[in-house]
PDB file of C-alpha atoms in Angstrom:
ATOM      1  CA  UNK J  23     165.479  37.210  42.398  1.00 33.00           C
ATOM      2  CA  UNK J  24     162.683  39.691  41.681  1.00 32.00           C
ATOM      3  CA  UNK J  25     159.528  39.623  43.736  1.00 36.00           C
ATOM      4  CA  UNK J  26     156.288  38.364  42.247  1.00 37.00           C
ATOM      5  CA  UNK J  27     153.908  40.961  40.920  1.00 39.00           C
ATOM      6  CA  UNK J  28     151.395  40.226  43.701  1.00 43.00           C
ATOM      7  CA  UNK J  29     154.043  41.193  46.237  1.00 56.00           C
ATOM      8  CA  UNK J  30     154.707  44.630  44.780  1.00 56.00           C
ATOM      9  CA  UNK J  31     153.514  47.732  46.673  1.00 55.00           C
ATOM     10  CA  UNK J  32     150.206  49.124  45.446  1.00 53.00           C
ATOM     11  CA  UNK J  33     150.838  50.543  41.955  1.00 50.00           C
ATOM     12  CA  UNK J  34     154.419  50.939  43.166  1.00 50.00           C
ATOM     13  CA  UNK J  35     154.885  52.882  46.374  1.00 66.00           C
ATOM     14  CA  UNK J  36     154.692  56.661  46.023  1.00 80.00           C
ATOM     15  CA  UNK J  37     157.721  58.831  46.574  1.00 92.00           C
ATOM     16  CA  UNK J  38     156.230  59.951  49.916  1.00 96.00           C
ATOM     17  CA  UNK J  39     155.838  56.360  51.094  1.00 97.00           C
ATOM     18  CA  UNK J  40     159.345  55.509  49.927  1.00 96.00           C
ATOM     19  CA  UNK J  41     160.678  58.598  51.715  1.00 97.00           C
ATOM     20  CA  UNK J  42     159.037  57.619  55.005  1.00 97.00           C
ATOM     21  CA  UNK J  43     160.237  54.048  54.522  1.00 98.00           C
ATOM     22  CA  UNK J  44     163.848  55.214  54.268  1.00 97.00           C
ATOM     23  CA  UNK J  45     163.480  57.578  57.246  1.00 97.00           C
ATOM     24  CA  UNK J  46     161.870  54.980  59.494  1.00 98.00           C
ATOM     25  CA  UNK J  47     163.939  51.945  58.545  1.00 98.00           C
ATOM     26  CA  UNK J  48     167.309  53.714  58.491  1.00 96.00           C
ATOM     27  CA  UNK J  49     170.110  51.233  59.091  1.00 95.00           C
ATOM     28  CA  UNK J  50     167.985  48.801  61.085  1.00 98.00           C
ATOM     29  CA  UNK J  51     168.195  45.042  60.648  1.00 98.00           C
ATOM     30  CA  UNK J  52     165.154  43.313  59.049  1.00 97.00           C
ATOM     31  CA  UNK J  53     163.451  42.422  62.346  1.00 98.00           C
ATOM     32  CA  UNK J  54     163.896  45.880  63.884  1.00 98.00           C
ATOM     33  CA  UNK J  55     162.762  47.407  60.575  1.00 98.00           C
ATOM     34  CA  UNK J  56     159.456  45.564  60.474  1.00 98.00           C
ATOM     35  CA  UNK J  57     158.821  46.389  64.135  1.00 98.00           C
ATOM     36  CA  UNK J  58     159.396  50.117  63.653  1.00 98.00           C
ATOM     37  CA  UNK J  59     157.233  50.190  60.503  1.00 98.00           C
ATOM     38  CA  UNK J  60     154.394  48.570  62.458  1.00 98.00           C
ATOM     39  CA  UNK J  61     154.783  51.034  65.329  1.00 98.00           C
ATOM     40  CA  UNK J  62     154.834  54.084  63.048  1.00 98.00           C
ATOM     41  CA  UNK J  63     151.624  53.060  61.274  1.00 98.00           C
ATOM     42  CA  UNK J  64     149.936  51.871  64.482  1.00 98.00           C
ATOM     43  CA  UNK J  65     150.379  55.325  65.995  1.00 98.00           C
ATOM     44  CA  UNK J  66     148.667  57.113  63.114  1.00 98.00           C
ATOM     45  CA  UNK J  67     145.354  58.249  64.680  1.00 98.00           C
ATOM     46  CA  UNK J  68     142.211  56.311  63.826  1.00 98.00           C
ATOM     47  CA  UNK J  69     139.850  58.276  61.621  1.00 97.00           C
ATOM     48  CA  UNK J  70     136.539  57.692  59.825  1.00 98.00           C
ATOM     49  CA  UNK J  71     135.562  58.542  57.166  1.00 96.00           C
ATOM     50  CA  UNK J  72     139.113  58.341  55.871  1.00 95.00           C
ATOM     51  CA  UNK J  73     140.809  57.427  52.627  1.00 96.00           C
ATOM     52  CA  UNK J  74     141.902  53.867  51.956  1.00 95.00           C
ATOM     53  CA  UNK J  75     144.705  55.195  49.773  1.00 95.00           C
ATOM     54  CA  UNK J  76     148.011  54.599  51.592  1.00 96.00           C
ATOM     55  CA  UNK J  77     149.673  57.848  50.518  1.00 96.00           C
ATOM     56  CA  UNK J  78     146.631  59.878  51.570  1.00 97.00           C
ATOM     57  CA  UNK J  79     146.631  58.181  54.980  1.00 98.00           C
ATOM     58  CA  UNK J  80     150.280  59.117  55.381  1.00 96.00           C
ATOM     59  CA  UNK J  81     149.774  62.684  54.173  1.00 96.00           C
ATOM     60  CA  UNK J  82     146.627  63.378  56.230  1.00 97.00           C
ATOM     61  CA  UNK J  83     147.882  61.561  59.316  1.00 97.00           C
ATOM     62  CA  UNK J  84     144.724  59.550  59.945  1.00 97.00           C
ATOM     63  CA  UNK J  85     143.150  56.333  58.759  1.00 98.00           C
ATOM     64  CA  UNK J  86     140.676  53.559  59.410  1.00 97.00           C
ATOM     65  CA  UNK J  87     141.701  49.910  59.649  1.00 98.00           C
ATOM     66  CA  UNK J  88     141.632  49.624  55.852  1.00 98.00           C
ATOM     67  CA  UNK J  89     143.740  52.689  55.105  1.00 97.00           C
ATOM     68  CA  UNK J  90     146.292  52.070  57.838  1.00 98.00           C
ATOM     69  CA  UNK J  91     146.784  48.463  56.760  1.00 98.00           C
ATOM     70  CA  UNK J  92     147.033  49.459  53.086  1.00 97.00           C
ATOM     71  CA  UNK J  93     149.915  51.740  54.085  1.00 98.00           C
ATOM     72  CA  UNK J  94     151.552  49.166  56.339  1.00 98.00           C
ATOM     73  CA  UNK J  95     151.217  46.537  53.618  1.00 98.00           C
ATOM     74  CA  UNK J  96     153.069  48.745  51.140  1.00 97.00           C
ATOM     75  CA  UNK J  97     155.814  49.445  53.669  1.00 98.00           C
ATOM     76  CA  UNK J  98     156.222  45.746  54.475  1.00 98.00           C
ATOM     77  CA  UNK J  99     156.422  44.932  50.764  1.00 97.00           C
ATOM     78  CA  UNK J 100     159.192  47.513  50.361  1.00 97.00           C
ATOM     79  CA  UNK J 101     160.986  45.514  53.050  1.00 97.00           C
ATOM     80  CA  UNK J 102     160.630  42.413  50.850  1.00 97.00           C
ATOM     81  CA  UNK J 103     157.896  40.693  52.853  1.00 98.00           C
ATOM     82  CA  UNK J 104     154.940  38.879  51.354  1.00 97.00           C
ATOM     83  CA  UNK J 105     151.698  40.428  52.600  1.00 98.00           C
ATOM     84  CA  UNK J 106     148.003  39.676  52.278  1.00 98.00           C
ATOM     85  CA  UNK J 107     144.926  41.394  53.692  1.00 98.00           C
ATOM     86  CA  UNK J 108     142.477  39.454  55.836  1.00 98.00           C
ATOM     87  CA  UNK J 109     138.865  40.635  55.822  1.00 98.00           C
ATOM     88  CA  UNK J 110     136.640  39.365  58.620  1.00 98.00           C
ATOM     89  CA  UNK J 111     133.098  40.013  59.779  1.00 97.00           C
ATOM     90  CA  UNK J 112     132.491  41.242  63.316  1.00 98.00           C
ATOM     91  CA  UNK J 113     129.794  42.824  65.469  1.00 98.00           C
ATOM     92  CA  UNK J 114     130.545  45.900  67.566  1.00 98.00           C
ATOM     93  CA  UNK J 115     127.992  44.470  70.015  1.00 98.00           C
ATOM     94  CA  UNK J 116     130.633  41.854  70.940  1.00 97.00           C
ATOM     95  CA  UNK J 117     133.398  44.387  71.519  1.00 97.00           C
ATOM     96  CA  UNK J 118     134.830  44.768  75.054  1.00 94.00           C
ATOM     97  CA  UNK J 119     135.582  48.451  74.430  1.00 96.00           C
ATOM     98  CA  UNK J 120     134.171  50.797  77.111  1.00 96.00           C
ATOM     99  CA  UNK J 121     132.020  52.767  74.697  1.00 98.00           C
ATOM    100  CA  UNK J 122     130.388  55.968  75.989  1.00 98.00           C
ATOM    101  CA  UNK J 123     126.708  55.837  76.862  1.00 98.00           C
ATOM    102  CA  UNK J 124     125.507  57.266  73.537  1.00 98.00           C
ATOM    103  CA  UNK J 125     127.273  54.471  71.667  1.00 98.00           C
ATOM    104  CA  UNK J 126     126.144  51.857  74.175  1.00 98.00           C
ATOM    105  CA  UNK J 127     122.570  52.949  73.484  1.00 98.00           C
ATOM    106  CA  UNK J 128     123.124  52.399  69.741  1.00 98.00           C
ATOM    107  CA  UNK J 129     124.362  48.880  70.485  1.00 98.00           C
ATOM    108  CA  UNK J 130     121.396  48.122  72.748  1.00 98.00           C
ATOM    109  CA  UNK J 131     118.996  49.112  69.981  1.00 98.00           C
ATOM    110  CA  UNK J 132     120.642  47.417  67.003  1.00 98.00           C
ATOM    111  CA  UNK J 133     123.119  44.844  65.786  1.00 98.00           C
ATOM    112  CA  UNK J 134     126.012  46.752  64.208  1.00 98.00           C
ATOM    113  CA  UNK J 135     128.062  44.706  61.781  1.00 98.00           C
ATOM    114  CA  UNK J 136     131.346  45.649  60.120  1.00 98.00           C
ATOM    115  CA  UNK J 137     134.107  44.141  57.997  1.00 98.00           C
ATOM    116  CA  UNK J 138     137.524  44.449  59.627  1.00 98.00           C
ATOM    117  CA  UNK J 139     140.732  44.645  57.566  1.00 98.00           C
ATOM    118  CA  UNK J 140     144.018  43.440  59.069  1.00 98.00           C
ATOM    119  CA  UNK J 141     147.244  42.045  57.643  1.00 98.00           C
ATOM    120  CA  UNK J 142     148.918  38.695  57.469  1.00 98.00           C
ATOM    121  CA  UNK J 143     152.660  38.834  56.849  1.00 98.00           C
ATOM    122  CA  UNK J 144     154.740  35.824  55.876  1.00 98.00           C
ATOM    123  CA  UNK J 145     157.636  35.480  58.302  1.00 98.00           C
ATOM    124  CA  UNK J 146     159.896  32.439  58.276  1.00 96.00           C
ATOM    125  CA  UNK J 147     157.379  30.579  56.134  1.00 96.00           C
ATOM    126  CA  UNK J 148     154.358  31.213  58.393  1.00 98.00           C
ATOM    127  CA  UNK J 149     151.526  33.724  58.131  1.00 98.00           C
ATOM    128  CA  UNK J 150     151.542  36.137  61.080  1.00 98.00           C
ATOM    129  CA  UNK J 151     148.551  38.316  62.064  1.00 98.00           C
ATOM    130  CA  UNK J 152     149.351  42.038  62.293  1.00 98.00           C
ATOM    131  CA  UNK J 153     146.756  44.577  63.472  1.00 98.00           C
ATOM    132  CA  UNK J 154     147.717  48.261  63.684  1.00 98.00           C
ATOM    133  CA  UNK J 155     144.219  49.694  64.137  1.00 98.00           C
ATOM    134  CA  UNK J 156     144.538  51.411  67.522  1.00 98.00           C
ATOM    135  CA  UNK J 157     147.260  53.930  68.337  1.00 98.00           C
ATOM    136  CA  UNK J 158     149.222  53.552  71.559  1.00 97.00           C
ATOM    137  CA  UNK J 159     147.787  56.751  73.080  1.00 96.00           C
ATOM    138  CA  UNK J 160     144.404  54.982  73.400  1.00 97.00           C
ATOM    139  CA  UNK J 161     145.702  52.148  75.581  1.00 96.00           C
ATOM    140  CA  UNK J 162     144.928  53.904  78.869  1.00 95.00           C
ATOM    141  CA  UNK J 163     141.276  54.210  77.815  1.00 96.00           C
ATOM    142  CA  UNK J 164     140.821  50.454  77.432  1.00 96.00           C
ATOM    143  CA  UNK J 165     141.534  50.037  73.730  1.00 97.00           C
ATOM    144  CA  UNK J 166     143.290  46.751  72.826  1.00 96.00           C
ATOM    145  CA  UNK J 167     146.497  48.351  71.560  1.00 98.00           C
ATOM    146  CA  UNK J 168     149.165  46.006  70.234  1.00 98.00           C
ATOM    147  CA  UNK J 169     152.448  46.902  71.884  1.00 96.00           C
ATOM    148  CA  UNK J 170     155.870  45.299  72.294  1.00 94.00           C
ATOM    149  CA  UNK J 171     155.633  43.231  69.082  1.00 98.00           C
ATOM    150  CA  UNK J 172     158.680  40.989  68.684  1.00 98.00           C
ATOM    151  CA  UNK J 173     158.467  40.990  64.888  1.00 98.00           C
ATOM    152  CA  UNK J 174     157.709  37.268  64.698  1.00 98.00           C
ATOM    153  CA  UNK J 175     154.506  36.283  66.471  1.00 98.00           C
ATOM    154  CA  UNK J 176     150.863  36.920  65.622  1.00 98.00           C
ATOM    155  CA  UNK J 177     149.228  39.649  67.656  1.00 98.00           C
ATOM    156  CA  UNK J 178     145.644  39.891  68.949  1.00 97.00           C
ATOM    157  CA  UNK J 179     143.075  41.406  66.621  1.00 97.00           C
ATOM    158  CA  UNK J 180     141.334  44.646  67.509  1.00 97.00           C
ATOM    159  CA  UNK J 181     137.858  43.121  67.046  1.00 97.00           C
ATOM    160  CA  UNK J 182     136.003  39.992  68.137  1.00 97.00           C
ATOM    161  CA  UNK J 183     135.747  38.010  64.914  1.00 96.00           C
ATOM    162  CA  UNK J 184     132.570  36.132  63.940  1.00 94.00           C
ATOM    163  CA  UNK J 185     132.742  32.416  63.271  1.00 86.00           C
ATOM    164  CA  UNK J 186     133.060  32.912  59.521  1.00 85.00           C
ATOM    165  CA  UNK J 187     136.531  32.330  58.086  1.00 92.00           C
ATOM    166  CA  UNK J 188     138.351  35.494  56.933  1.00 96.00           C
ATOM    167  CA  UNK J 189     138.727  36.277  53.258  1.00 97.00           C
ATOM    168  CA  UNK J 190     142.343  36.693  52.161  1.00 98.00           C
ATOM    169  CA  UNK J 191     143.272  39.204  49.450  1.00 97.00           C
ATOM    170  CA  UNK J 192     146.729  40.097  48.152  1.00 91.00           C
ATOM    171  CA  UNK J 193     145.557  42.693  45.626  1.00 86.00           C
ATOM    172  CA  UNK J 194     142.862  45.389  45.838  1.00 92.00           C
ATOM    173  CA  UNK J 195     141.463  44.682  49.321  1.00 95.00           C
ATOM    174  CA  UNK J 196     139.294  47.819  49.101  1.00 95.00           C
ATOM    175  CA  UNK J 197     137.334  46.342  46.201  1.00 96.00           C
ATOM    176  CA  UNK J 198     136.805  43.059  48.034  1.00 97.00           C
ATOM    177  CA  UNK J 199     135.773  44.867  51.214  1.00 97.00           C
ATOM    178  CA  UNK J 200     133.149  46.799  49.280  1.00 97.00           C
ATOM    179  CA  UNK J 201     131.842  43.511  47.872  1.00 97.00           C
ATOM    180  CA  UNK J 202     131.504  42.121  51.403  1.00 97.00           C
ATOM    181  CA  UNK J 203     129.878  45.293  52.720  1.00 98.00           C
ATOM    182  CA  UNK J 204     127.414  45.174  49.824  1.00 98.00           C
ATOM    183  CA  UNK J 205     126.040  41.955  51.328  1.00 97.00           C
ATOM    184  CA  UNK J 206     124.765  43.954  54.304  1.00 98.00           C
ATOM    185  CA  UNK J 207     121.299  45.465  54.094  1.00 98.00           C
ATOM    186  CA  UNK J 208     121.004  49.208  53.430  1.00 98.00           C
ATOM    187  CA  UNK J 209     119.950  49.681  57.062  1.00 98.00           C
ATOM    188  CA  UNK J 210     122.959  47.703  58.336  1.00 98.00           C
ATOM    189  CA  UNK J 211     125.288  49.816  56.201  1.00 98.00           C
ATOM    190  CA  UNK J 212     123.713  53.037  57.494  1.00 98.00           C
ATOM    191  CA  UNK J 213     124.051  51.865  61.113  1.00 98.00           C
ATOM    192  CA  UNK J 214     127.665  50.874  60.491  1.00 98.00           C
ATOM    193  CA  UNK J 215     128.477  54.275  59.015  1.00 98.00           C
ATOM    194  CA  UNK J 216     126.864  56.144  61.906  1.00 98.00           C
ATOM    195  CA  UNK J 217     128.629  54.005  64.514  1.00 98.00           C
ATOM    196  CA  UNK J 218     132.051  54.319  62.872  1.00 98.00           C
ATOM    197  CA  UNK J 219     131.660  58.093  62.771  1.00 98.00           C
ATOM    198  CA  UNK J 220     130.843  58.051  66.491  1.00 98.00           C
ATOM    199  CA  UNK J 221     133.803  55.748  67.161  1.00 98.00           C
ATOM    200  CA  UNK J 222     136.217  58.065  65.368  1.00 98.00           C
ATOM    201  CA  UNK J 223     134.794  61.090  67.177  1.00 98.00           C
ATOM    202  CA  UNK J 224     135.152  59.378  70.547  1.00 98.00           C
ATOM    203  CA  UNK J 225     138.758  58.355  69.829  1.00 97.00           C
ATOM    204  CA  UNK J 226     139.549  61.924  68.778  1.00 96.00           C
ATOM    205  CA  UNK J 227     138.010  63.340  71.970  1.00 97.00           C
ATOM    206  CA  UNK J 228     140.051  60.938  74.110  1.00 96.00           C
ATOM    207  CA  UNK J 229     143.206  61.942  72.290  1.00 92.00           C
ATOM    208  CA  UNK J 230     142.481  65.638  72.758  1.00 90.00           C
ATOM    209  CA  UNK J 231     141.753  65.140  76.447  1.00 85.00           C
ATOM    210  CA  UNK J 232     145.026  63.272  76.865  1.00 75.00           C
ATOM    211  CA  UNK J 233     147.110  66.043  75.349  1.00 72.00           C
ATOM    212  CA  UNK J 234     145.159  69.038  76.645  1.00 64.00           C
TER     213      UNK J 234
END
C-alpha cells in the first residue's frame, strides 16, 4: 500500500538525504533504524542562523530546531513512519540552562519568546514526542540532551513549554512557524534573534573547548 501524500518526504527526499539514510540504516531492524536516525540528527551541531532546508542542514552540518527536525522528519518518512511537526511557544526566561552571564543579563532585562519545533512520530498507533535539538557533546554542560532512546517512548522536550497547546503541522512547518513568529512584536522578534545568535555562539564555544 502506498503512503499518503502527507507522509511523503519534503518534495521527495534529495539524493544526499537518501544516501545518508541508506548509510545510517544499513541492515538494521525498524526499531534500531529509527533510533540511529534520531542519534545521527541529534548530534548535528546546533546553529543559528541556519537553513530550515533538510538537505542544507545535512550538507552544512549544522541546524536549529526547525532544520534538524525537518531533516529527521524526512528520514523517518523514508522509514515509512507518519510524522508531524509540533510548534510550541516558550520563554527562554523559564529555561533551566546555565546560560553565561551575558545571556543571563539579557533575560533579566527582557522576556524572550520563541517558537520551538519538535516532532511527533506515530509508533504503534500513538504519537511519540521526539526532540533532537541538543547534540550529545553538550550534555556535560547542563544541556537537556536526549540519550538512550528506546525507539518507542516520548522523550523530554528541550524547552519549557508555555500553557498554550502546540500547533501540529504535517506539511510546510516553516511557513506555519513564520506565521506564529509574526504574532510577536517587532521588538520581541529582534530580541529573539539576538538571543538565538548568542545561544548558538555559546554552544559553539563549548564544543570547541571540549575538543581543544
